[in-house]
Structures are given as structure tokens and as C-alpha cells.
């Protein structure tokens, strides 16, 4: 779910929302999906979004160059994303997560009253991110052969 937004009528940005399906989680936190079987990309024209198709049509070369630049600089790497997530988790603290689970005991990712119980761990998220980066490297032709 993405909206294209502007605050000044000149500069436009995609604004993702309703992110309960982030990092390979399915909607409502009821499980996970395999990135290979679902090329789920909120910015993809495969979702039938005409404005995204136009952006890809006019800016795909720029998008590919920027992706390659961020990869080369190590900004968009498994290690850097892992650090960002770790830093975020440290800011919240273990007690913050414990209080969250106390506040929302029936959340499926917390083992709540669901027939599909799973834990949304950092390890699961990092496995998804690593696989997704490989997929993006192939999609944007930074590697010639799929490794998955």
C-alpha cells in the first residue's frame, strides 16, 4: 500500500502505509511468505498502479544507477540493514518488547489465540532481507545469475 504524496506540489514521494506485511510478514501478522514465490514489491508496476508504471518508464535507468550506487557504498547491504535494525531494537530495549507483548497478548506473532503461531524474530527478518537483496541485485542486473 503506497500513496504518492507531496507537501509543496513540486516534489513527490511514495509514502508506504499499513505495513503489517513488512519484511516478509503476511497481512495481520498471521505468518510469513517466501520472497521467491511472491515478488511483493510495494513500488512495483506489477500491482497495476499506473503512476508506478510511468515512474518506471521514465526513471528506471536512474533507479538502477541509484540502487547500484547504494550497494557499492555499502548503504544498502545486509550488514548495514542489520546494524540499523539492531540499533532500533536497542533503543526500544528488551523491556519495551516485553511490555508490548503484555499489552497485546493475542497478537499472532506473540503466540496469541491463532492456529498459526510464529515469532517475528530479527533472524527471520534478516534472512528475508538477505534473500530480497539478492533478488534486487538480479532484478537490477548487478549479478547475471540467480543464486536462489
Tab-separated table of C-alpha atoms in Angstrom:
chain	number	residue	atom	x	y	z
A	1	UNK	CA	0.000	0.000	0.000
A	2	UNK	CA	1.571	3.196	-1.178
A	3	UNK	CA	0.342	6.697	-1.768
A	4	UNK	CA	2.233	9.223	-3.861
A	5	UNK	CA	2.309	12.399	-1.745
A	6	UNK	CA	3.517	15.968	-1.991
A	7	UNK	CA	3.785	18.763	0.529
A	8	UNK	CA	4.596	21.530	-1.926
A	9	UNK	CA	3.072	20.422	-5.243
A	10	UNK	CA	6.544	20.072	-6.788
A	11	UNK	CA	8.333	17.214	-5.025
A	12	UNK	CA	6.555	13.854	-4.873
A	13	UNK	CA	7.438	10.809	-2.793
A	14	UNK	CA	5.972	7.341	-2.301
A	15	UNK	CA	4.543	7.044	1.207
A	16	UNK	CA	4.077	3.437	2.324
A	17	UNK	CA	1.386	2.742	4.902
A	18	UNK	CA	-0.327	-0.236	6.534
A	19	UNK	CA	2.980	-2.036	6.947
A	20	UNK	CA	1.767	-5.148	8.749
A	21	UNK	CA	3.217	-7.119	5.844
A	22	UNK	CA	6.786	-5.784	6.116
A	23	UNK	CA	9.905	-7.910	5.826
A	24	UNK	CA	8.033	-10.974	4.585
A	25	UNK	CA	5.236	-10.938	7.148
A	26	UNK	CA	1.787	-11.594	5.808
A	27	UNK	CA	-1.093	-9.243	6.468
A	28	UNK	CA	-2.392	-9.167	10.043
A	29	UNK	CA	0.840	-10.812	11.250
A	30	UNK	CA	-0.521	-14.303	10.651
A	31	UNK	CA	2.652	-15.756	9.158
A	32	UNK	CA	5.351	-15.188	6.598
A	33	UNK	CA	5.768	-15.500	2.858
A	34	UNK	CA	8.683	-16.631	0.768
A	35	UNK	CA	10.125	-13.732	-1.254
A	36	UNK	CA	10.731	-16.074	-4.214
A	37	UNK	CA	7.118	-17.186	-4.561
A	38	UNK	CA	5.811	-13.652	-4.143
A	39	UNK	CA	7.677	-10.797	-5.793
A	40	UNK	CA	5.880	-8.482	-3.398
A	41	UNK	CA	7.178	-5.021	-4.041
A	42	UNK	CA	5.092	-2.046	-2.918
A	43	UNK	CA	6.623	0.065	-5.666
A	44	UNK	CA	6.127	-2.497	-8.439
A	45	UNK	CA	4.114	-1.791	-11.569
A	46	UNK	CA	3.067	-5.451	-11.318
A	47	UNK	CA	0.498	-4.254	-8.794
A	48	UNK	CA	-1.365	-2.457	-11.603
A	49	UNK	CA	-0.565	1.038	-10.390
A	50	UNK	CA	-0.465	3.344	-13.444
A	51	UNK	CA	1.630	6.035	-11.775
A	52	UNK	CA	4.255	3.473	-10.766
A	53	UNK	CA	4.353	2.230	-14.367
A	54	UNK	CA	5.034	5.806	-15.530
A	55	UNK	CA	7.759	6.306	-12.914
A	56	UNK	CA	9.436	3.077	-14.025
A	57	UNK	CA	9.046	4.037	-17.678
A	58	UNK	CA	10.730	7.422	-17.245
A	59	UNK	CA	13.143	6.798	-14.347
A	60	UNK	CA	14.174	3.125	-14.440
A	61	UNK	CA	17.731	3.980	-15.530
A	62	UNK	CA	18.066	6.445	-12.644
A	63	UNK	CA	16.601	3.905	-10.206
A	64	UNK	CA	19.042	1.212	-11.333
A	65	UNK	CA	22.017	3.610	-11.080
A	66	UNK	CA	20.970	4.739	-7.590
A	67	UNK	CA	20.469	1.156	-6.414
A	68	UNK	CA	23.934	0.210	-7.726
A	69	UNK	CA	25.443	3.266	-6.009
A	70	UNK	CA	23.841	2.442	-2.650
A	71	UNK	CA	25.001	-1.171	-2.938
A	72	UNK	CA	28.565	-0.129	-3.856
A	73	UNK	CA	28.730	2.258	-0.882
A	74	UNK	CA	27.526	-0.470	1.480
A	75	UNK	CA	24.498	1.581	2.468
A	76	UNK	CA	22.081	-0.984	1.093
A	77	UNK	CA	23.776	-4.112	2.406
A	78	UNK	CA	22.787	-6.914	4.738
A	79	UNK	CA	25.352	-5.712	7.283
A	80	UNK	CA	24.131	-2.122	7.290
A	81	UNK	CA	20.443	-3.074	7.449
A	82	UNK	CA	21.292	-5.466	10.297
A	83	UNK	CA	23.032	-2.612	12.142
A	84	UNK	CA	20.073	-0.257	11.621
A	85	UNK	CA	17.625	-2.866	12.931
A	86	UNK	CA	19.907	-3.700	15.884
A	87	UNK	CA	20.272	-0.022	16.793
A	88	UNK	CA	16.499	0.439	16.568
A	89	UNK	CA	15.898	-2.598	18.778
A	90	UNK	CA	18.450	-1.398	21.343
A	91	UNK	CA	16.676	1.964	21.549
A	92	UNK	CA	13.427	0.204	22.412
A	93	UNK	CA	15.084	-2.167	24.868
A	94	UNK	CA	14.101	-5.683	25.843
A	95	UNK	CA	11.670	-4.354	28.447
A	96	UNK	CA	9.887	-2.394	25.702
A	97	UNK	CA	9.247	-5.584	23.768
A	98	UNK	CA	8.095	-7.364	26.920
A	99	UNK	CA	5.627	-4.538	27.691
A	100	UNK	CA	4.371	-4.674	24.092
A	101	UNK	CA	3.676	-8.404	24.434
A	102	UNK	CA	1.864	-7.777	27.717
A	103	UNK	CA	-0.237	-5.025	26.122
A	104	UNK	CA	-1.152	-7.126	23.052
A	105	UNK	CA	-1.174	-10.762	24.269
A	106	UNK	CA	-3.335	-12.045	21.394
A	107	UNK	CA	-1.037	-10.815	18.632
A	108	UNK	CA	-0.332	-13.848	16.403
A	109	UNK	CA	3.407	-13.113	16.315
A	110	UNK	CA	3.317	-13.285	20.119
A	111	UNK	CA	1.718	-16.734	20.091
A	112	UNK	CA	-1.785	-15.356	20.706
A	113	UNK	CA	-5.060	-17.141	20.013
A	114	UNK	CA	-4.190	-18.178	16.471
A	115	UNK	CA	-3.865	-21.561	14.853
A	116	UNK	CA	-0.747	-20.265	13.099
A	117	UNK	CA	1.746	-19.235	15.752
A	118	UNK	CA	5.121	-17.825	14.759
A	119	UNK	CA	7.668	-15.481	16.219
A	120	UNK	CA	8.696	-12.420	14.242
A	121	UNK	CA	12.367	-12.604	15.114
A	122	UNK	CA	15.199	-10.434	13.916
A	123	UNK	CA	16.819	-13.566	12.451
A	124	UNK	CA	13.769	-14.270	10.297
A	125	UNK	CA	13.703	-10.654	9.136
A	126	UNK	CA	17.410	-10.700	8.267
A	127	UNK	CA	17.035	-13.933	6.273
A	128	UNK	CA	14.262	-12.279	4.282
A	129	UNK	CA	16.345	-9.108	3.747
A	130	UNK	CA	19.383	-11.074	2.592
A	131	UNK	CA	17.287	-13.014	0.084
A	132	UNK	CA	15.496	-9.852	-1.073
A	133	UNK	CA	18.795	-8.028	-1.661
A	134	UNK	CA	19.998	-10.943	-3.798
A	135	UNK	CA	16.721	-10.754	-5.694
A	136	UNK	CA	17.125	-6.997	-6.223
A	137	UNK	CA	20.729	-7.466	-7.360
A	138	UNK	CA	19.456	-9.843	-10.024
A	139	UNK	CA	16.476	-7.640	-10.915
A	140	UNK	CA	18.716	-4.593	-11.417
A	141	UNK	CA	21.373	-6.689	-13.179
A	142	UNK	CA	24.136	-6.370	-10.589
A	143	UNK	CA	24.514	-10.132	-10.927
A	144	UNK	CA	23.821	-12.197	-14.001
A	145	UNK	CA	22.745	-15.494	-12.454
A	146	UNK	CA	20.123	-16.119	-9.811
A	147	UNK	CA	21.628	-17.601	-6.670
A	148	UNK	CA	18.282	-18.835	-5.363
